[in-house]
Every structure is written in C-alpha cells, then in structure tokens.
Tab-separated table of C-alpha atoms in Angstrom:
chain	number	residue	atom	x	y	z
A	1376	UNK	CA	-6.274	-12.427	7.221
A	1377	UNK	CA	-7.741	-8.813	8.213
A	1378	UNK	CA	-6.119	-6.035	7.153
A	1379	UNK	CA	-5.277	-4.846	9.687
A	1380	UNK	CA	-3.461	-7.700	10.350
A	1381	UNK	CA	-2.155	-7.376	6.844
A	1382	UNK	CA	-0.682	-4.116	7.659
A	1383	UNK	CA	0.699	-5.013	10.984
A	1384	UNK	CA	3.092	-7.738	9.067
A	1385	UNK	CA	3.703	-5.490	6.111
A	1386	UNK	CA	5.193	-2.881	8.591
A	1387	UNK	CA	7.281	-5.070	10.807
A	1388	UNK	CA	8.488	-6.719	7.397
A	1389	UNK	CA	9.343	-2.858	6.014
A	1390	UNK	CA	10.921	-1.873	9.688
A	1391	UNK	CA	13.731	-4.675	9.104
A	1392	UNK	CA	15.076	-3.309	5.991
A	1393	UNK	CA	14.405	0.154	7.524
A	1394	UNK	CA	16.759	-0.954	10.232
A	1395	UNK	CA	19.750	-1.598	7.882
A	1396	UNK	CA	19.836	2.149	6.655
A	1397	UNK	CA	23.585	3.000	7.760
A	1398	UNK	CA	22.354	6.487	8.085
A	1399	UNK	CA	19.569	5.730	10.402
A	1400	UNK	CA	17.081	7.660	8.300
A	1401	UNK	CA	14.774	5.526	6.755
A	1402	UNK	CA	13.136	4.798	9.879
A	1403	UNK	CA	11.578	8.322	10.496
A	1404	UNK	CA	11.864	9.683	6.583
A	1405	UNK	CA	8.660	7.054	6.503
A	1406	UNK	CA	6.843	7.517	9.604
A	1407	UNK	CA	6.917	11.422	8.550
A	1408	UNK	CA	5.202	10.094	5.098
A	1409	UNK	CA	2.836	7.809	6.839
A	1410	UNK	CA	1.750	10.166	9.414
A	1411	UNK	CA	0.811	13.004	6.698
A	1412	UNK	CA	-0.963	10.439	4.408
A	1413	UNK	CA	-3.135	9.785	7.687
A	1414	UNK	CA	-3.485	13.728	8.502
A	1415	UNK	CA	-4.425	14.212	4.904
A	1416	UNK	CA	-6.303	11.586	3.716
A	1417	UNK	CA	-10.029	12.529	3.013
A	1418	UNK	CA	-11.299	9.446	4.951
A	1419	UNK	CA	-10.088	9.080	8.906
A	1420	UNK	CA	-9.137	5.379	7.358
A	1421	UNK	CA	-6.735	5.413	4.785
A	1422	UNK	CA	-6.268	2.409	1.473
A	1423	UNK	CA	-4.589	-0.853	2.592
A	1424	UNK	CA	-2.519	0.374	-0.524
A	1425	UNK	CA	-1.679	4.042	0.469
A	1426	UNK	CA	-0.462	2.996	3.677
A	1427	UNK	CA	1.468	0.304	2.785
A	1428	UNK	CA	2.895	2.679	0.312
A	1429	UNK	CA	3.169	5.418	2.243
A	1430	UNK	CA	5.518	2.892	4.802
A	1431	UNK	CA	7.740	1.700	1.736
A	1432	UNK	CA	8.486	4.767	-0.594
A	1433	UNK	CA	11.586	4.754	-0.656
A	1434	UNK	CA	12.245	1.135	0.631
A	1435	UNK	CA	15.985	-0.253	0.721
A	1436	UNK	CA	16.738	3.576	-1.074
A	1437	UNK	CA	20.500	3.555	0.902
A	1438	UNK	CA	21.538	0.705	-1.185
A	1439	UNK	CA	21.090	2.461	-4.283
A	1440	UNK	CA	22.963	5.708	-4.480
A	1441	UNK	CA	22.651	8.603	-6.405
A	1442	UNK	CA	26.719	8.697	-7.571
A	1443	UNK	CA	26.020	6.002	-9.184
A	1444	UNK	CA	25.283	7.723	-11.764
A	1445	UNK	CA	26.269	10.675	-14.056
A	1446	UNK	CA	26.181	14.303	-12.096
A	1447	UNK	CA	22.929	17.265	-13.469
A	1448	UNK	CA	19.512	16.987	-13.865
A	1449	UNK	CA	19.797	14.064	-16.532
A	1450	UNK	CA	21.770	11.550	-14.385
A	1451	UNK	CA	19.438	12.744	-11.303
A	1452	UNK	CA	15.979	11.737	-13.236
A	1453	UNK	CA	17.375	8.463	-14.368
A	1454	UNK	CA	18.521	7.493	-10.683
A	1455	UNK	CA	15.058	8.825	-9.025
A	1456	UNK	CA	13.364	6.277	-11.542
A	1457	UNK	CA	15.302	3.399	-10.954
A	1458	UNK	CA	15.026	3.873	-7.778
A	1459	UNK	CA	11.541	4.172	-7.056
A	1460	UNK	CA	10.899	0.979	-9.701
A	1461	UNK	CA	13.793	-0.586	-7.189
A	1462	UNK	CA	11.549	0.550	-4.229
A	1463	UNK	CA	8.448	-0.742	-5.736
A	1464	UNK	CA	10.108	-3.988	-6.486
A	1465	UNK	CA	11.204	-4.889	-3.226
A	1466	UNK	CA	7.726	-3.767	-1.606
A	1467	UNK	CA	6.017	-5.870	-3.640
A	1468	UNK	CA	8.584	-9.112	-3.451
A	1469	UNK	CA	8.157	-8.903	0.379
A	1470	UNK	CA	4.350	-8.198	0.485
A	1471	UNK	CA	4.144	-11.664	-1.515
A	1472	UNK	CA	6.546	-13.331	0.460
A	1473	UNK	CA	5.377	-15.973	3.198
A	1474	UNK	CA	5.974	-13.727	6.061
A	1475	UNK	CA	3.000	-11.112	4.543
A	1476	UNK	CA	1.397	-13.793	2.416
A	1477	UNK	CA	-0.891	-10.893	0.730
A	1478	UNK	CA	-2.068	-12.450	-2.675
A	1479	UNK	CA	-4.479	-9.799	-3.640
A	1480	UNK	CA	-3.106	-9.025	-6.899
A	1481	UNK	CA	-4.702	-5.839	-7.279
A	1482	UNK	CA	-3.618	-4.550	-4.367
A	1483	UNK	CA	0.009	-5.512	-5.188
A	1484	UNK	CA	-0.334	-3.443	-8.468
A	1485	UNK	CA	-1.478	-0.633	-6.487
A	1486	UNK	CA	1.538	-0.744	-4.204
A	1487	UNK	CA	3.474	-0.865	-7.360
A	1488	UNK	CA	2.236	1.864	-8.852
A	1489	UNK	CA	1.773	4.537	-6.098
A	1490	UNK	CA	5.707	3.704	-5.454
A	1491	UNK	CA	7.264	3.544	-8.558
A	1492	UNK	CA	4.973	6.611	-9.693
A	1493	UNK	CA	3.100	4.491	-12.572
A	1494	UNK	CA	-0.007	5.957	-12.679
A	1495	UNK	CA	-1.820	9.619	-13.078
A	1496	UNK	CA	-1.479	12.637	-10.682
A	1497	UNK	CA	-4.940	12.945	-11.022
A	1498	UNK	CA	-5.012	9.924	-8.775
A	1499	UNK	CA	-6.084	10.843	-5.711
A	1500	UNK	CA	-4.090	8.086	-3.909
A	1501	UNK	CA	-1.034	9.289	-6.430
A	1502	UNK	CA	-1.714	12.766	-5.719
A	1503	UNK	CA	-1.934	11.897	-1.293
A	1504	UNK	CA	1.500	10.250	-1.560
A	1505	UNK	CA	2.952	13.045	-3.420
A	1506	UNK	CA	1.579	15.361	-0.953
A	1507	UNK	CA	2.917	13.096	2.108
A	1508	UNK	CA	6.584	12.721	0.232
A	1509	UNK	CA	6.549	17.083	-0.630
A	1510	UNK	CA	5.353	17.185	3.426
A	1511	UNK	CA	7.930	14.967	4.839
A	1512	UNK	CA	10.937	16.635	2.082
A	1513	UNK	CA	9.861	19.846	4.014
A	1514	UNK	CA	9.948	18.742	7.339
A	1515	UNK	CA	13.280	16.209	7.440
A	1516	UNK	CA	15.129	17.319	4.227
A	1517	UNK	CA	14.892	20.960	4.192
A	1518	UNK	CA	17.230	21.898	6.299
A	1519	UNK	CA	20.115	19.418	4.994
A	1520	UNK	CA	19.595	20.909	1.433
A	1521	UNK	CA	20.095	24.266	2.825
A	1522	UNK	CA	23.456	23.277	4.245
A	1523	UNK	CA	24.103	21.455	0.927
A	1524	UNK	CA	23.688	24.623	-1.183
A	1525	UNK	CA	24.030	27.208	0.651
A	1526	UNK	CA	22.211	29.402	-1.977
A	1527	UNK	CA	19.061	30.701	-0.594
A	1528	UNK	CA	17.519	31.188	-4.039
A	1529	UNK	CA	17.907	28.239	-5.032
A	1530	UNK	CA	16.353	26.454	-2.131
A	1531	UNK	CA	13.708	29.125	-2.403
A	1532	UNK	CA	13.038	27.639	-6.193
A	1533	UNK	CA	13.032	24.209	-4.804
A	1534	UNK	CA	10.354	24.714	-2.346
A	1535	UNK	CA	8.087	26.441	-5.255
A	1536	UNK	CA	8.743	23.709	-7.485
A	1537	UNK	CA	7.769	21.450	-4.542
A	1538	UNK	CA	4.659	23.648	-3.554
A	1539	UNK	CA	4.146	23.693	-7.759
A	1540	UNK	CA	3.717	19.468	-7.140
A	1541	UNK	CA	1.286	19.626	-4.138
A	1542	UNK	CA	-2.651	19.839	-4.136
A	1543	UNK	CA	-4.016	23.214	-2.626
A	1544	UNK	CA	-5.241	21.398	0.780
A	1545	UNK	CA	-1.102	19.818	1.150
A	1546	UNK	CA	0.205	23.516	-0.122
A	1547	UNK	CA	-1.993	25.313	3.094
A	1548	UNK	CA	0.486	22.790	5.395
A	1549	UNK	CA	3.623	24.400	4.265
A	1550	UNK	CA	3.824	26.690	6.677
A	1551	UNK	CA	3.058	24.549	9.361
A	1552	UNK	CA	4.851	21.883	8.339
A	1553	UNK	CA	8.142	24.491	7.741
A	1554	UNK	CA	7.543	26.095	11.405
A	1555	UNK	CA	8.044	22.492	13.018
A	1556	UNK	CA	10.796	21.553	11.053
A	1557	UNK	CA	14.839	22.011	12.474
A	1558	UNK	CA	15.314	24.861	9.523
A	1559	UNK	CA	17.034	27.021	11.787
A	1560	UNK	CA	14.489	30.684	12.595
A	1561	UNK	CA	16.859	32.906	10.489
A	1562	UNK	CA	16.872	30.504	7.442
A	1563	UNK	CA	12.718	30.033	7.645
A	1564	UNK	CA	12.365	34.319	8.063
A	1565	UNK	CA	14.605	34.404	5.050
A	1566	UNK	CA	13.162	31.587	2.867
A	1567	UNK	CA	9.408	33.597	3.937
A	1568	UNK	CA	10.698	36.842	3.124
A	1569	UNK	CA	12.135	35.829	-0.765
A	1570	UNK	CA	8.448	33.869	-1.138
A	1571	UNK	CA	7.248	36.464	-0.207
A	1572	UNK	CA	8.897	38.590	-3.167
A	1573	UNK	CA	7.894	36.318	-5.178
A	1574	UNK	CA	3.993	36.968	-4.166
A	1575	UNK	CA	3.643	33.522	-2.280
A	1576	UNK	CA	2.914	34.343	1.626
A	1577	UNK	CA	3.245	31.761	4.116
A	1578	UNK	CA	0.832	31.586	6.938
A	1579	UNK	CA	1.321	29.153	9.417
C-alpha cells in the first residue's frame, strides 16, 4: 500500500469518529491543525506520521471531558494527559485495524508519540505539531476563551504563554493567524494594544 493511499484510509477512518463530536467541532479543530502543519512544514511534503497526527490530535477528545475531573491547574494537567494518551490510543488502535491495515511499527510509535506528547520539543516533528495545535488554538479557540473569561489580561497571558510554546517561524504567524480569526476587531486592537505594553508587537 502507498502512502498516500495509507493516508487516504487513515483520514476517512479519523473523519467517522470526527463525525460523532456532538459539538460539531472536531471536524474543522483538525483540518485547522493539518492545514498549518502543511503551511509550516520545512518540506512541501510533510511525514506519513505528522500528518496522520496532525488529523488525530485530539481524536474522540468529546468523550472525555474536562469535569471529569477536579477544578485548577492540577485537575486541568492531569485531564490534558489522559487525554492526549486517550487520543494517541485510539489513533493508533484504528491505524492497526483492518480498515488501515498500517503495520509499520515505527510509524505507529511515531503517531503515538507526537499525540500523546512522548517525546522532546526539540523534535522537529514535536515542535511542527505544537506549532499547528498553538496556530489552530489561535484561530478557532480564541475567541470562545475570551467570552469564557472575560478578563482581557488574562487572555493576554494566555496568548504569551502560547507564543512562549511556539518556534520563532510559528510565532511570526500570530498576527496573521489572529487577523483571520472571528476575535471580534475591538477584542484583537485591545489584545495588540496590552502586547504591546508588554513590548511584544504584532505585525500581521
């Protein structure tokens, strides 16, 4: 089997349990992640195991919610690692399965580990994910953390702390990325203007 064909049944096999997201978001959250791996990837073809990655992230992630478990930055760690290892998990049970049939076991490990964040940053692959996930966060889930919080400053933090995660090539997206997402004009003008106090300048 080519990869490419490969690829072709890992997404359609991915899509399905995309489909059952009762929020209808797991659909675009990935093509978002895909689509920057692709603009940001140093090669114009991407790893089998990036994009495959990249498509699964946070598969079957509306089945495991975060009040599960216990409220503050403790209980939120613990259910962000669980769930990526449940992410990983189901990736690689369905890449295996005899719909996919991939039995490169390398490759499986490398799925694994780019989901369930096993290996080093200074990964490149890790490091392109992270980049794709902080691009997509900024894109999609910006603006519904704003409306969460409603405390500028403390989005403000969040984006730095998300910048603080990115490589230098990601971080010179921001602004792009931020001027194309549905953060309303007043909210992006305000979220530049505290940055900017802070002696971070976006330049789209």
């Amino acid at each position: 089997m080519s990869d490419d064909d490969l690829i072709a049944r890992a997404l359609a096999a991915f899509d399905a349990v995309h489909a059952r997201d009762p929020k209808n978001e797991a659909r675009r959250y990935h093509q978002l992640v895909s689509d920057y791996v692709r603009l940001l990837a140093p090669s114009p073809t991407p790893s089998t195991a990036i994009v495959l990655a990249a498509a699964s992230q946070h598969l079957n992630r509306y089945s495991f919610p975060r009040s599960d478990y216990a409220p503050g930055l403790l209980g939120y760690k613990l259910w962000r690692k669980n769930a990526l290892r449940q992410s990983a998990a189901l990736a690689v049970s369905i890449l295996s399965s005899p719909d996919v049939q991939v039995t490169d076991t390398a490759l499986l490990d490398n799925v694994r580990r780019l989901i369930a964040k096993d290996g080093s940053q200074s990964d490149p692959e890790a490091q392109l994910l992270e980049d794709a996930v902080c691009l997509a966060f900024v894109h999609s889930g910006l603006d519904e953390f704003i409306a969460s919080i409603n405390d500028v400053d403390k989005v403000v933090s969040i984006l730095i702390k998300t910048m603080g995660k990115m490589s230098e090539t990601a971080q010179k997206k921001v602004a792009e990325v931020l001027d194309k997402s549905s953060v309303s004009e007043s909210d992006k003008a305000v979220i530049a203007a505290k940055l900017l106090e802070r002696g971070i300048s976006l330049v789209a």
